[in-house]
Coordinates of C-alpha atoms and ligand atoms in Angstrom, one line a residue:
X7 CA -17.8 -66.9 -31.5
X8 CA -16.5 -70.6 -31.8
X9 CA -15.0 -71.5 -35.3
X10 CA -17.6 -74.2 -36.5
X11 CA -20.2 -70.8 -36.2
X12 CA -18.1 -68.5 -37.6
X13 CA -17.7 -71.2 -40.6
X14 CA -21.2 -71.9 -40.6
X15 CA -22.1 -67.7 -40.8
X16 CA -18.9 -67.2 -43.5
X17 CA -20.7 -70.5 -45.9
X18 CA -24.1 -68.3 -44.8
X19 CA -22.6 -65.3 -46.1
X20 CA -21.3 -66.9 -48.9
X21 CA -24.7 -68.4 -49.7
X22 CA -26.9 -65.1 -49.4
X23 CA -24.3 -63.4 -51.7
X24 CA -25.2 -66.4 -54.4
X25 CA -28.9 -66.4 -53.9
X26 CA -28.5 -62.5 -54.0
X27 CA -26.7 -62.7 -57.4
X28 CA -29.2 -65.2 -58.8
X29 CA -32.0 -63.6 -58.4
X30 CA -30.1 -59.7 -60.1
X31 CA -28.8 -62.1 -63.1
X32 CA -33.1 -62.9 -63.0
X33 CA -34.3 -59.7 -63.1
X34 CA -31.7 -58.6 -65.5
X35 CA -33.6 -61.5 -67.9
X36 CA -36.2 -60.8 -67.0
X37 CA -36.4 -57.3 -67.8
X38 CA -34.6 -58.2 -71.1
X39 CA -37.1 -61.1 -72.3
X40 CA -40.3 -58.4 -72.3
X41 CA -38.4 -55.8 -73.2
X42 CA -37.9 -58.1 -76.9
X43 CA -41.9 -58.9 -76.8
X44 CA -42.5 -55.8 -76.1
X45 CA -40.3 -54.1 -78.5
X46 CA -41.7 -56.4 -81.1
X47 CA -45.0 -56.0 -80.5
X48 CA -44.7 -52.8 -80.9
X49 CA -42.4 -52.6 -83.8
X50 CA -40.4 -50.9 -82.5
X51 CA -36.0 -51.0 -81.0
X52 CA -35.5 -53.1 -77.9
X53 CA -33.5 -50.8 -75.0
X54 CA -30.3 -53.5 -75.6
X55 CA -29.8 -52.1 -79.4
X56 CA -30.9 -48.3 -78.2
X57 CA -28.5 -47.9 -75.5
X58 CA -25.9 -49.9 -78.1
X59 CA -26.4 -47.3 -80.2
X60 CA -26.3 -45.0 -78.5
X61 CA -22.9 -45.7 -77.0
X62 CA -22.4 -46.0 -81.4
X63 CA -23.4 -42.4 -81.8
X64 CA -21.3 -40.9 -79.1
X65 CA -18.2 -42.9 -79.4
X66 CA -15.1 -40.4 -80.3
X67 CA -13.9 -41.9 -84.2
X68 CA -10.7 -43.2 -83.4
X69 CA -12.9 -46.0 -80.6
X70 CA -14.9 -46.6 -83.3
X71 CA -11.6 -47.1 -85.5
X72 CA -10.1 -49.3 -83.0
X73 CA -13.1 -51.6 -82.7
X74 CA -13.6 -52.3 -86.0
X75 CA -9.5 -52.8 -86.5
X76 CA -10.1 -55.0 -83.2
X77 CA -13.2 -57.1 -83.8
X78 CA -14.1 -56.4 -87.5
X79 CA -17.2 -57.4 -88.7
X80 CA -17.7 -58.8 -85.0
X81 CA -17.4 -55.5 -83.4
X82 CA -21.5 -55.3 -83.0
X83 CA -21.4 -58.7 -81.8
X84 CA -18.8 -57.3 -79.2
X85 CA -20.8 -54.2 -78.7
X86 CA -23.9 -56.1 -77.4
X87 CA -22.5 -58.3 -75.0
X88 CA -20.0 -54.9 -73.3
X89 CA -24.2 -53.8 -73.1
X90 CA -25.0 -57.3 -71.8
X91 CA -22.2 -57.4 -69.3
X92 CA -22.7 -54.2 -67.6
X93 CA -26.5 -55.1 -67.2
X94 CA -25.3 -58.0 -65.3
X95 CA -22.9 -56.7 -63.2
X96 CA -25.3 -54.1 -62.1
X97 CA -27.9 -56.3 -61.7
X98 CA -26.4 -58.5 -59.8
X99 CA -25.4 -56.1 -57.5
X100 CA -28.5 -54.6 -56.9
X101 CA -30.0 -58.4 -56.2
X102 CA -27.2 -58.5 -53.3
X103 CA -28.6 -55.6 -51.8
X104 CA -32.0 -56.0 -52.7
X105 CA -31.4 -59.0 -49.5
X106 CA -30.8 -56.3 -47.1
X107 CA -32.4 -52.9 -48.4
X108 CA -35.7 -53.4 -51.1
X109 CA -36.1 -49.8 -51.2
X110 CA -32.3 -49.4 -52.7
X111 CA -32.4 -51.9 -55.3
X112 CA -35.9 -51.3 -57.2
X113 CA -34.7 -47.2 -56.6
X114 CA -31.9 -48.5 -58.6
X115 CA -33.4 -50.9 -61.2
X116 CA -35.9 -47.3 -61.9
X117 CA -32.6 -45.8 -62.2
X118 CA -31.3 -48.3 -65.3
X119 CA -34.9 -47.9 -66.8
X120 CA -34.0 -43.7 -66.7
X121 CA -30.7 -44.3 -68.1
X122 CA -32.9 -46.2 -71.5
X123 CA -34.8 -43.4 -72.0
X124 CA -31.7 -40.7 -71.8
X125 CA -30.4 -43.2 -74.8
X126 CA -33.7 -42.4 -76.3
X127 CA -32.8 -39.5 -76.8
X128 CA -29.2 -39.1 -77.3
X129 CA -30.2 -41.7 -80.6
X130 CA -32.6 -39.0 -81.5
X131 CA -35.0 -41.5 -81.6
X132 CA -38.2 -39.7 -83.1
X133 CA -40.7 -43.1 -82.6
X134 CA -42.1 -42.0 -79.3
X135 CA -43.5 -46.3 -78.9
X136 CA -38.9 -46.5 -77.9
X137 CA -40.1 -45.7 -74.5
X138 CA -43.0 -48.5 -74.0
X139 CA -40.2 -51.7 -74.1
X140 CA -37.7 -49.7 -71.5
X141 CA -41.3 -49.1 -69.5
X142 CA -42.0 -52.4 -69.7
X143 CA -38.4 -53.7 -69.0
X144 CA -38.4 -52.0 -65.2
X145 CA -42.2 -53.7 -64.7
X146 CA -40.7 -56.6 -66.0
X147 CA -38.1 -56.5 -63.6
X148 CA -39.6 -55.4 -61.1
X149 CA -42.1 -57.9 -60.4
X150 CA -39.6 -60.8 -60.5
X151 CA -37.5 -59.5 -58.5
X152 CA -40.3 -59.1 -55.9
X153 CA -41.6 -62.5 -56.7
X154 CA -37.8 -63.8 -55.9
X155 CA -37.6 -61.9 -52.7
X156 CA -41.3 -63.5 -51.3
X157 CA -40.3 -66.9 -52.6
X158 CA -37.0 -66.3 -50.4
X159 CA -37.2 -68.2 -47.1
X160 CA -35.3 -65.8 -44.1
X161 CA -35.3 -63.0 -47.2
X162 CA -36.5 -59.5 -46.0
X163 CA -40.2 -60.5 -47.9
X164 CA -39.8 -63.9 -47.7
X165 CA -41.8 -65.6 -45.0
X166 CA -39.5 -66.0 -41.4
X167 CA -37.0 -69.2 -41.3
X168 CA -38.2 -72.7 -40.6
X169 CA -41.9 -71.4 -40.9
X170 CA -44.2 -74.5 -41.7
X171 CA -45.5 -75.4 -44.9
X172 CA -44.8 -74.5 -48.0
X173 CA -48.2 -73.5 -50.5
X174 CA -47.6 -76.1 -53.1
X175 CA -45.1 -79.2 -54.3
X176 CA -44.2 -82.7 -53.4
X177 CA -41.7 -80.6 -51.3
X178 CA -43.9 -80.8 -48.1
X179 CA -44.0 -84.8 -48.1
X180 CA -40.2 -85.2 -48.2
X181 CA -38.4 -84.9 -44.7
X182 CA -37.1 -81.6 -44.3
X183 CA -33.3 -81.3 -44.0
X184 CA -33.1 -78.5 -42.1
X185 CA -35.4 -75.1 -41.5
X186 CA -33.4 -73.2 -44.0
X187 CA -32.7 -75.6 -46.7
X188 CA -36.4 -76.8 -46.6
X189 CA -39.5 -76.6 -49.0
X190 CA -38.8 -73.1 -48.6
X191 CA -36.2 -72.5 -50.7
X192 CA -37.1 -75.5 -52.8
X193 CA -40.6 -72.5 -53.4
X194 CA -37.0 -69.9 -54.5
X195 CA -35.6 -72.1 -57.1
X196 CA -39.4 -73.2 -58.6
X197 CA -39.9 -69.1 -58.8
X198 CA -36.5 -69.1 -59.8
X199 CA -36.8 -70.9 -62.5
X200 CA -40.5 -69.7 -63.4
X201 CA -38.9 -66.6 -63.7
X202 CA -35.9 -67.7 -66.2
X203 CA -38.4 -69.9 -68.4
X204 CA -41.0 -67.0 -69.2
X205 CA -38.1 -64.8 -70.3
X206 CA -36.9 -66.9 -72.2
X207 CA -40.2 -67.4 -73.9
X208 CA -40.9 -63.7 -74.1
X209 CA -37.0 -63.5 -75.0
X210 CA -37.0 -66.0 -78.3
X211 CA -40.7 -65.2 -79.2
X212 CA -39.8 -60.9 -79.7
X213 CA -36.6 -62.4 -81.6
X214 CA -39.2 -64.3 -83.9
X215 CA -42.2 -62.2 -83.5
X216 CA -40.6 -59.4 -86.4
X217 CA -40.6 -61.7 -89.3
X218 CA -43.0 -63.9 -88.5
X219 CA -45.2 -60.5 -88.4
X220 CA -43.6 -58.6 -91.4
X221 CA -44.5 -62.1 -93.7
X222 CA -42.0 -64.5 -94.1
X223 CA -39.7 -64.7 -98.0
X224 CA -40.3 -61.1 -99.1
X225 CA -36.8 -61.2 -100.2
X226 CA -36.7 -65.0 -101.4
X227 CA -40.0 -64.4 -103.6
X228 CA -38.6 -60.9 -105.1
X229 CA -38.0 -61.2 -109.4
X230 CA -34.5 -60.4 -109.9
X231 CA -34.6 -60.2 -114.0
X232 CA -31.6 -60.7 -116.0
X233 CA -29.2 -58.5 -117.1
X234 CA -29.6 -57.3 -120.2
X235 CA -26.1 -57.7 -121.0
X236 CA -25.6 -61.4 -119.3
X237 CA -22.0 -61.5 -118.3
X238 CA -19.8 -64.9 -119.6
X239 CA -19.3 -66.9 -116.8
X240 CA -16.1 -66.3 -115.3
X241 CA -13.4 -68.4 -116.9
X242 CA -11.7 -70.8 -115.1
X243 CA -8.2 -68.9 -115.1
X244 CA -9.5 -66.0 -112.6
X245 CA -9.0 -68.5 -109.6
X246 CA -6.2 -70.2 -109.3
X247 CA -7.6 -72.4 -106.4
X248 CA -5.1 -72.9 -104.0
X249 CA -6.1 -73.9 -100.8
X250 CA -5.8 -70.7 -98.4
X251 CA -6.2 -68.4 -101.5
X252 CA -9.5 -65.8 -100.9
X253 CA -12.1 -67.2 -103.4
X254 CA -11.9 -64.9 -107.1
X255 CA -15.8 -64.5 -105.8
X256 CA -16.1 -63.7 -102.0
X257 CA -19.7 -65.7 -101.5
X258 CA -22.2 -63.8 -100.1
X259 CA -22.2 -65.7 -96.9
X260 CA -18.3 -65.1 -96.3
X261 CA -18.6 -60.8 -97.1
X262 CA -17.5 -58.9 -95.0
X263 CA -20.3 -56.7 -93.0
X264 CA -19.7 -53.2 -92.3
X265 CA -22.5 -50.5 -91.2
X266 CA -23.5 -48.8 -87.4
X267 CA -26.8 -51.1 -87.8
X268 CA -27.0 -53.1 -84.5
X269 CA -30.3 -55.0 -86.4
X270 CA -30.1 -55.7 -89.5
X271 CA -33.1 -53.2 -91.5
X272 CA -35.8 -55.4 -93.0
X273 CA -37.3 -53.6 -95.8
X274 CA -40.1 -54.3 -97.7
X275 CA -39.9 -54.4 -101.3
X276 CA -43.5 -53.8 -102.2
X277 CA -43.1 -50.2 -99.4
X278 CA -39.5 -49.1 -100.7
X279 CA -39.2 -45.9 -102.7
X280 CA -35.8 -44.1 -103.8
X281 CA -36.2 -40.8 -103.9
X282 CA -33.8 -38.8 -106.1
X283 CA -33.9 -35.3 -105.7
X284 CA -32.1 -32.1 -104.6
X285 CA -30.2 -30.3 -107.3
X286 CA -31.8 -31.7 -110.3
X287 CA -34.3 -30.4 -112.7
X288 CA -36.4 -33.3 -112.3
X289 CA -36.4 -35.0 -109.1
X290 CA -38.7 -38.3 -109.0
X291 CA -39.1 -41.0 -107.0
X292 CA -38.6 -45.2 -108.1
X293 CA -40.6 -48.0 -106.8
X294 CA -39.5 -51.6 -106.2
X295 CA -41.0 -52.3 -110.0
X296 CA -40.3 -49.5 -111.8
X297 CA -36.6 -50.0 -110.8
X298 CA -36.6 -53.7 -111.6
X299 CA -37.6 -53.2 -115.4
X300 CA -35.2 -50.3 -116.4
X301 CA -32.4 -52.7 -118.2
X302 CA -30.6 -54.0 -115.4
X303 CA -26.5 -54.2 -115.9
X304 CA -24.0 -56.9 -114.2
X305 CA -20.4 -55.8 -112.8
X306 CA -17.6 -57.4 -111.0
X307 CA -16.8 -55.7 -108.3
X308 CA -14.8 -55.3 -105.2
X309 CA -15.5 -53.8 -102.1
X310 CA -13.5 -52.5 -99.5
X311 CA -13.8 -51.0 -96.7
X312 CA -11.5 -47.8 -95.6
X313 CA -11.1 -49.1 -91.9
X314 CA -9.1 -52.5 -93.5
X315 CA -5.7 -52.8 -92.0
X316 CA -3.0 -53.4 -94.5
X317 CA -3.3 -57.2 -94.3
X318 CA -6.8 -56.8 -93.0
X319 CA -9.5 -58.8 -94.4
X320 CA -12.3 -56.3 -95.1
X321 CA -12.6 -56.2 -99.1
X322 CA -14.7 -58.8 -100.8
X323 CA -15.8 -59.5 -104.7
X324 CA -19.4 -60.6 -106.1
X325 CA -20.9 -60.1 -109.2
X326 CA -23.8 -57.7 -108.9
X327 CA -27.1 -57.0 -110.7
X328 CA -28.0 -53.3 -110.9
X329 CA -29.4 -50.0 -112.7
X330 CA -25.9 -47.4 -113.1
X331 CA -26.1 -44.2 -111.1
X332 CA -25.1 -42.1 -113.9
X333 CA -28.1 -42.9 -116.3
X334 CA -30.8 -42.7 -113.0
X335 CA -29.1 -39.5 -112.6
X336 CA -29.3 -38.1 -116.1
X337 CA -33.2 -38.5 -116.1
X338 CA -33.0 -36.3 -112.8
X339 CA -30.9 -33.7 -114.7
X340 CA -28.0 -32.8 -112.0
X341 CA -27.7 -29.4 -112.2
X342 CA -23.7 -27.7 -112.2
X343 CA -21.9 -27.2 -109.2
X344 CA -24.0 -30.4 -107.3
X345 CA -20.9 -32.0 -106.7
X346 CA -21.9 -34.5 -104.2
X347 CA -24.4 -37.5 -104.1
X348 CA -25.9 -37.5 -100.6
X349 CA -27.0 -41.0 -100.0
X350 CA -29.2 -41.5 -97.2
X351 CA -30.2 -45.2 -95.9
X352 CA -33.9 -46.7 -94.7
X353 CA -32.0 -46.3 -91.2
X354 CA -30.1 -42.3 -91.4
X355 CA -26.6 -43.2 -92.1
X356 CA -25.4 -40.8 -94.5
X357 CA -22.7 -41.4 -97.3
X358 CA -21.0 -38.4 -99.5
X359 CA -19.8 -39.7 -103.1
X360 CA -18.4 -37.5 -105.9
X361 CA -20.6 -36.8 -108.2
X362 CA -18.2 -37.2 -111.0
X363 CA -17.1 -40.7 -109.9
X364 CA -20.0 -41.9 -110.1
X365 CA -20.8 -39.8 -113.6
X366 CA -17.4 -40.5 -115.8
X367 CA -18.0 -43.9 -117.5
X368 CA -17.1 -46.3 -114.4
X369 CA -20.3 -49.3 -113.4
X370 CA -21.6 -47.5 -110.8
X371 CA -24.3 -49.5 -109.6
X372 CA -27.7 -49.4 -107.7
X373 CA -27.7 -53.1 -107.2
X374 CA -30.4 -55.2 -106.1
X375 CA -29.0 -58.3 -106.7
X376 CA -25.4 -59.7 -105.2
X377 CA -23.5 -63.1 -106.2
X378 CA -27.0 -64.3 -108.6
X379 CA -29.5 -63.4 -105.5
X380 CA -31.6 -60.9 -104.4
X381 CA -28.9 -58.9 -101.8
X382 CA -28.2 -60.5 -98.8
X383 CA -30.5 -58.6 -96.0
X384 CA -26.9 -57.7 -94.5
X385 CA -26.0 -56.4 -97.4
X386 CA -28.4 -53.8 -98.5
X387 CA -32.0 -55.4 -99.9
X388 CA -33.4 -54.4 -101.6
X389 CA -31.2 -52.3 -102.9
X390 CA -27.5 -50.4 -102.1
X391 CA -25.2 -48.1 -104.3
X392 CA -22.0 -50.1 -105.1
X393 CA -19.2 -47.5 -106.8
X394 CA -15.8 -49.1 -108.2
X395 CA -12.6 -47.3 -106.9
X396 CA -14.3 -45.4 -103.3
X397 CA -14.5 -47.1 -100.2
X398 CA -17.9 -48.3 -99.2
X399 CA -17.9 -45.4 -96.4
X400 CA -18.2 -43.0 -99.4
X401 CA -20.5 -45.1 -101.7
X402 CA -21.7 -48.2 -100.3
X403 CA -25.1 -47.2 -98.7
X404 CA -27.0 -50.0 -98.0
X405 CA -30.8 -49.8 -97.2
X406 CA -30.7 -46.7 -99.5
X407 CA -33.6 -44.6 -99.3
X408 CA -33.0 -41.4 -101.0
X409 CA -30.1 -39.6 -103.0
X410 CA -29.9 -35.8 -102.7
X411 CA -27.4 -33.8 -105.2
X412 CA -25.7 -31.3 -103.3
X413 CA -22.9 -29.6 -102.3
X414 CA -19.6 -30.8 -100.5
X415 CA -19.7 -27.6 -98.6
X416 CA -23.0 -27.7 -97.6
X417 CA -23.5 -30.8 -96.1
X418 CA -21.5 -33.4 -94.6
X419 CA -21.9 -37.2 -94.5
X420 CA -22.0 -39.4 -91.4
X421 CA -18.4 -40.5 -91.2
X422 CA -16.8 -36.9 -92.8
X423 CA -19.1 -35.6 -89.7
X424 CA -16.7 -37.7 -87.5
X425 CA -13.2 -36.9 -89.3
X426 CA -13.4 -39.4 -91.4
X427 CA -12.0 -38.5 -95.6
X428 CA -14.6 -36.8 -97.8
X429 CA -13.7 -37.8 -101.1
X430 CA -11.7 -41.6 -100.4
X431 CA -10.3 -43.2 -103.7
X432 CA -9.7 -46.7 -102.6
X433 CA -5.8 -47.3 -102.6
X434 CA -3.3 -49.9 -104.8
X435 CA -3.4 -52.9 -101.8
X436 CA -1.7 -56.5 -101.9
X437 CA -2.3 -58.7 -99.3
X438 CA -0.3 -62.0 -98.8
X439 CA -2.8 -65.0 -97.9
X440 CA -1.0 -68.3 -98.5
X441 CA 1.1 -69.1 -96.3
X442 CA -1.2 -67.6 -92.9
X443 CA 0.2 -65.9 -91.1
X444 CA 3.1 -67.3 -89.0
X445 CA 1.9 -70.5 -90.2
X446 CA 3.9 -73.9 -90.7
X447 CA 4.8 -75.3 -94.3
X448 CA 7.1 -78.3 -95.4
X449 CA 10.4 -77.4 -96.7
X450 CA 11.4 -77.3 -100.4
X451 CA 9.0 -75.2 -103.3
X452 CA 7.0 -73.0 -100.6
X453 CA 3.6 -71.9 -102.6
X454 CA 3.2 -68.5 -101.5
X455 CA -0.1 -66.8 -102.5
X456 CA -2.6 -63.6 -102.1
X457 CA -4.5 -61.1 -103.5
X458 CA -4.3 -57.4 -104.6
X459 CA -6.7 -55.1 -105.9
X460 CA -6.4 -51.1 -107.4
X461 CA -10.1 -50.4 -108.6
X462 CA -10.8 -48.9 -111.6
X463 CA -7.1 -48.5 -112.3
X464 CA -6.0 -52.6 -112.2
X465 CA -3.4 -54.5 -111.0
X466 CA 0.0 -54.5 -113.4
X467 CA 2.0 -56.5 -111.3
X468 CA 2.6 -58.2 -107.8
X469 CA 6.1 -58.7 -106.6
X470 CA 7.2 -60.5 -104.0
X471 CA 10.6 -61.0 -101.7
X472 CA 11.8 -63.8 -99.1
X473 CA 13.5 -62.6 -95.6
X474 CA 14.5 -59.1 -97.1
X475 CA 16.2 -60.0 -100.4
X476 CA 14.9 -58.7 -103.8
X477 CA 11.9 -58.0 -105.0
X478 CA 10.8 -61.3 -107.6
X479 CA 7.7 -61.0 -110.2
X480 CA 4.8 -63.3 -108.7
X481 CA 2.6 -64.5 -111.7
X482 CA -0.6 -62.8 -112.1
X483 CA -4.3 -64.0 -112.8
X484 CA -6.9 -63.4 -115.0
X485 CA -9.0 -61.2 -114.7
X486 CA -12.6 -59.9 -116.4
X487 CA -11.5 -56.1 -115.8
X488 CA -10.3 -53.3 -113.4
X489 CA -12.7 -53.5 -110.8
X490 CA -11.6 -56.7 -108.9
X491 CA -8.9 -57.9 -106.8
X492 CA -6.5 -60.5 -108.8
X493 CA -5.2 -63.9 -106.6
X494 CA -1.0 -63.3 -107.2
X495 CA 1.3 -66.9 -106.6
X496 CA 4.8 -67.5 -106.4
X497 CA 6.7 -70.1 -105.4
X498 CA 10.0 -69.9 -103.6
X499 CA 13.1 -72.5 -102.6
X500 CA 13.3 -72.4 -99.0
X501 CA 15.0 -73.3 -96.0
X502 CA 13.4 -75.0 -92.6
X503 CA 14.1 -71.9 -90.5
X504 CA 11.8 -68.8 -89.8
X505 CA 11.1 -66.7 -92.9
X506 CA 9.3 -63.4 -94.3
X507 CA 8.0 -62.4 -97.0
X508 CA 6.9 -59.3 -98.3
X509 CA 4.3 -57.8 -101.2
X510 CA 3.7 -55.0 -102.8
X511 CA 1.4 -54.7 -106.1
X512 CA 1.9 -51.9 -109.0
X513 CA -1.2 -49.9 -110.6
X514 CA -2.5 -49.6 -113.9
X515 CA -1.4 -46.1 -113.5
X516 CA 2.6 -47.2 -112.8
X517 CA 1.7 -46.6 -109.1
X518 CA 3.5 -48.7 -106.8
X519 CA 2.5 -49.5 -103.0
X520 CA 5.0 -47.7 -100.9
X521 CA 6.6 -49.0 -98.2
X522 CA 5.3 -45.9 -95.6
X523 CA 3.0 -47.2 -93.3
X524 CA 0.0 -45.6 -93.0
X525 CA -3.5 -46.2 -90.9
X526 CA -6.8 -45.9 -91.7
X527 CA -8.0 -42.5 -90.4
X528 CA -8.8 -40.4 -92.7
X529 CA -8.8 -42.3 -96.0
X530 CA -7.1 -45.5 -96.0
X531 CA -3.8 -47.9 -94.8
X532 CA -1.2 -47.9 -97.0
X533 CA 2.2 -49.9 -96.0
X534 CA 3.1 -53.4 -97.8
X535 CA 1.6 -56.5 -95.8
X536 CA 4.8 -58.7 -94.4
X537 CA 3.6 -62.1 -92.8
X538 CA 6.0 -64.6 -91.2
X539 CA 5.8 -68.1 -90.9
X540 CA 8.0 -71.2 -90.1
X541 CA 9.9 -73.9 -92.4
X542 CA 9.5 -77.3 -91.3
Ligands
MTE21 N1 -26.6 -48.0 -94.6 C1 -25.1 -48.0 -94.5 N2 -24.7 -48.6 -96.0 C2 -23.5 -48.8 -95.5 C3 -23.0 -48.9 -94.1 C4 -23.2 -48.1 -93.0 O1 -23.1 -48.3 -92.0 N3 -25.0 -48.5 -93.4 N4 -21.4 -48.6 -94.6 C5 -21.1 -48.5 -95.2 C6 -19.0 -49.4 -95.3 S1 -17.9 -48.1 -94.8 C7 -18.5 -50.1 -95.9 S2 -16.9 -51.1 -96.4 C8 -19.8 -51.1 -97.0 C9 -19.7 -52.8 -96.3 O2 -20.7 -53.2 -97.2 P1 -20.6 -54.4 -96.8 O3 -21.5 -54.8 -95.6 O4 -22.1 -55.0 -97.6 O5 -19.7 -55.4 -97.0 O6 -21.0 -50.7 -96.8 C10 -21.3 -48.4 -96.5 N5 -22.9 -49.2 -96.9
MO22 MO1 -16.5 -49.3 -94.9

């Protein structure tokens, strides 16, 4: 073989590979777009989400914790991108295969579909319609791949090389540069563009359709009544307004989000009911009109996730509006021995809360409002639980629809089944926000600032120390109660160079945060936040 022919042969094979990969990716795109649309029409879960759910449900707790630690609130996005990546690589392989052995590629496509159905079973999906999008996906993928192969000159199903004439297009009139690059290739490109446009349209339609079908604005139009005890506006002294310091109130948009839901449930408040039952004298059901007609209370409460690492940002503070959970339980009449409130969300997540914590007089709420608005969908619309002093995984059920009084000895909630703690009061914690870790500041008086929390106990003191020196007391901002974080501030005169600052808090019981580092699993991290920064 001459160098020239070898070169053009390798060029040809490179082009074949590119064409194969493109066909494979387009096939995956067509399958996913069609699946989104089918799922929206059948009002069921798109297969990618089902696969993601199956991954979440069958992951070991340590892996889940690692993912949350690594990606925080972006963990779901990362998981979905992972699923898409696997599908794309699989698609690319099938695409390349399809040029030589179409039957093998189509078999591969069906196997993907079978894996999707298996994921539905692993997820224990009881919605029979959930299989439909998978079937549609395989059909659309097969159709797209078939079309692409058919439009490919010299492809396994395409016309013979150089066969003149395409069924359509002005290409037939244009000068043809060579037998392989002529109107035939244009046919493939046009088919590819058509497949891409169709899948994109189907995908976007599928994404938009649910909110259109369900009637827009159910959240926006929910009439939130005023609280019976409207709290005064927060005094200026709660927020030190230091640039870079977490604001005292976290806006709804900035509030961290942690949950197992891959798509945010969008409940219709008109359909919502809460069932209160189990070990109670008077089980009952409550709908949204009834809930909103009860005397509602406001409370400032800082939520914290048990997965929060020392220095982490899985905590947020808001003004909540809701009906006291204790009163709700008194209406039902809790029987003795019912030490666990087992709450369930609309999407099947469960949470076990100590009855005693909710009944001890703290401001535990069945909340409907957050930051002066109905709960955002991401944060549990139309109703969720908020219990000061307990980590979210044992207290803060979003999209709550069922509350059952039971015993810890009889039933285990979602995370308890996965090795996490059962009773999990929030540990006393503090964090440096300013300067930013590894940040640069000007020499002279350097401002240090952050937040500290010990919900239900309150923060008595925060101390900082520079470069492992002696502890100096920081100044605390004001707080409206014991259930929120508090901002702290301190100043230090520092020479240029690398410095460190470490912080520790003492809570209302006189307990000072220990130096000992413990990881979040099973009931919350301990240790002191220490950061390094440069003075210029
Ligand atoms: N339905 C449901 N509620 C849930 C969870 C969940 O996975 N599903 N996660 C809990 C956890 S672990 C935390 S920390 C809080 C977080 O609430 P947020 O997302 O509103 O900040 O919600 C809790 N409520
Ligand atoms: Mo959490």
